[in-house]
Short mmCIF file of C-alpha atoms in Angstrom, two decimals:
data_model
loop_
_atom_site.label_atom_id
_atom_site.label_comp_id
_atom_site.label_asym_id
_atom_site.label_seq_id
_atom_site.Cartn_x
_atom_site.Cartn_y
_atom_site.Cartn_z
CA MET A 1 10.21 -24.49 -37.90
CA ALA A 2 13.63 -25.71 -36.76
CA ILE A 3 13.75 -23.05 -34.05
CA VAL A 4 10.39 -24.18 -32.64
CA ASP A 5 11.61 -27.79 -32.55
CA TRP A 6 14.78 -26.65 -30.83
CA LEU A 7 12.78 -24.78 -28.18
CA VAL A 8 10.02 -27.33 -27.62
CA GLY A 9 11.98 -30.51 -28.31
CA PRO A 10 13.53 -30.95 -24.85
CA PHE A 11 10.08 -30.82 -23.22
CA ALA A 12 8.99 -33.88 -25.20
CA LEU A 13 11.29 -35.99 -23.03
CA PRO A 14 9.42 -37.68 -20.13
CA PHE A 15 11.67 -36.37 -17.36
CA MET A 16 11.20 -32.77 -18.54
CA GLN A 17 7.40 -32.70 -18.47
CA ARG A 18 7.06 -32.47 -14.70
CA PRO A 19 9.54 -29.57 -14.36
CA LEU A 20 7.64 -27.78 -17.14
CA LEU A 21 4.38 -28.09 -15.19
CA VAL A 22 6.06 -26.90 -11.99
CA MET A 23 7.58 -23.96 -13.84
CA LEU A 24 4.21 -22.97 -15.29
CA ALA A 25 2.51 -23.22 -11.87
CA LEU A 26 5.27 -21.13 -10.29
CA ALA A 27 4.99 -18.54 -13.06
CA VAL A 28 1.30 -18.04 -12.30
CA ALA A 29 1.79 -17.94 -8.52
CA VAL A 30 4.77 -15.58 -8.62
CA GLY A 31 3.05 -13.38 -11.18
CA LEU A 32 0.07 -12.90 -8.89
CA ALA A 33 2.20 -12.40 -5.79
CA SER A 34 4.46 -9.86 -7.51
CA VAL A 35 1.46 -7.77 -8.53
CA MET A 36 0.32 -7.64 -4.90
CA VAL A 37 3.82 -6.76 -3.68
CA THR A 38 4.10 -3.97 -6.24
CA LEU A 39 0.65 -2.55 -5.51
CA ARG A 40 1.38 -2.42 -1.77
CA GLY A 41 4.83 -0.88 -2.34
CA LEU A 42 6.75 -3.67 -0.60
CA GLN A 43 9.52 -4.24 -3.15
CA PHE A 44 12.28 -2.97 -0.88
CA VAL A 45 11.06 -5.13 2.01
CA GLY A 46 11.61 -8.23 -0.13
CA ASP A 47 15.08 -7.11 -1.13
CA GLY A 48 15.90 -6.20 2.46
CA LEU A 49 14.82 -9.59 3.78
CA VAL A 50 16.80 -11.43 1.12
CA HIS A 51 20.01 -9.68 2.15
CA ALA A 52 19.27 -9.67 5.87
CA VAL A 53 19.00 -13.48 5.89
CA PHE A 54 22.69 -13.88 5.01
CA PRO A 55 24.08 -13.90 8.59
CA GLY A 56 21.49 -16.51 9.59
CA ILE A 57 22.60 -18.70 6.71
CA VAL A 58 26.24 -18.29 7.74
CA VAL A 59 25.62 -19.08 11.40
CA GLY A 60 23.26 -21.94 10.51
CA PHE A 61 25.89 -23.45 8.24
CA ALA A 62 28.58 -23.03 10.89
CA LEU A 63 26.49 -24.74 13.57
CA GLY A 64 24.58 -27.36 11.63
CA GLY A 65 26.16 -27.78 8.22
CA ARG A 66 23.78 -28.00 5.29
CA GLU A 67 20.88 -28.89 7.58
CA GLY A 68 21.34 -25.59 9.43
CA LEU A 69 20.90 -23.33 6.40
CA VAL A 70 17.09 -23.10 6.44
CA PRO A 71 16.63 -22.79 10.22
CA GLY A 72 19.36 -20.16 10.38
CA GLY A 73 17.80 -18.24 7.52
CA LEU A 74 14.35 -18.40 9.09
CA VAL A 75 15.62 -17.08 12.41
CA ALA A 76 17.47 -14.24 10.67
CA ALA A 77 14.39 -13.40 8.56
CA ALA A 78 12.21 -13.25 11.66
CA LEU A 79 14.71 -11.03 13.48
CA ALA A 80 15.01 -8.75 10.45
CA ALA A 81 11.23 -8.45 10.09
CA ILE A 82 10.88 -7.59 13.78
CA ALA A 83 13.67 -5.01 13.48
CA PHE A 84 12.03 -3.52 10.36
CA THR A 85 8.75 -3.16 12.20
CA LEU A 86 10.18 -1.72 15.42
CA LEU A 87 12.42 0.80 13.68
CA SER A 88 9.76 1.97 11.24
CA ARG A 89 7.20 2.46 14.04
CA ARG A 90 9.49 4.32 16.42
CA ALA A 91 12.34 6.17 14.79
CA LEU A 92 12.70 5.98 11.02
CA ALA A 93 10.74 5.97 7.82
CA SER A 94 10.02 2.51 6.46
CA ASP A 95 12.65 2.58 3.69
CA SER A 96 15.27 3.96 6.06
CA ALA A 97 14.57 1.23 8.62
CA ILE A 98 14.89 -1.43 5.94
CA ALA A 99 18.17 0.07 4.73
CA VAL A 100 19.64 0.18 8.25
CA VAL A 101 18.68 -3.42 9.07
CA LEU A 102 19.74 -4.71 5.64
CA THR A 103 23.17 -3.08 5.90
CA LEU A 104 23.70 -4.13 9.50
CA MET A 105 22.74 -7.78 9.04
CA PHE A 106 24.53 -8.19 5.71
CA GLY A 107 27.65 -6.66 7.27
CA VAL A 108 27.43 -9.07 10.21
CA GLY A 109 27.22 -11.96 7.74
CA VAL A 110 30.29 -10.76 5.85
CA ILE A 111 32.24 -10.36 9.11
CA VAL A 112 31.31 -13.86 10.27
CA VAL A 113 32.31 -15.35 6.91
CA SER A 114 35.62 -13.51 6.93
CA ARG A 115 36.45 -14.86 10.42
CA GLN A 116 35.96 -18.50 9.42
CA SER A 117 38.57 -20.41 7.47
CA ASN A 118 37.08 -23.87 6.96
CA TYR A 119 33.97 -23.03 4.95
CA VAL A 120 34.63 -19.61 3.48
CA GLY A 121 34.78 -20.87 -0.11
CA GLN A 122 31.33 -22.44 0.09
CA LEU A 123 29.75 -19.32 1.55
CA HIS A 124 31.50 -17.05 -0.93
CA GLU A 125 29.31 -18.76 -3.54
CA LEU A 126 26.26 -17.58 -1.59
CA LEU A 127 27.68 -14.10 -1.17
CA PHE A 128 28.82 -13.49 -4.75
CA GLY A 129 26.70 -15.95 -6.71
#
């Protein structure tokens, strides 16, 4: 009984009830979306886009500070998706196209971070967690 109180006790606090509801809603939404991603065989596309967004985040942060992170990431995601599509339709298999774009864009992000000296520590947190 003590273990149940230890697990459920924090959610009795008023400021923890809303995050609990958000977490439950996200669990349902992500559960449904992940089934669709798995059934369509798009797992590597998601991983590729996550890593391909890194140079956009770096450039967005360099140009606009914290406010530039999301726009930079969106631009990089759009460019990566277009590159995935063009390469997979013309020259390579889908997984190979994703691997080429992922490696290229992630490498560009690492090069840009290594060339900057004033914000490298903050972006190393993004790079290495």
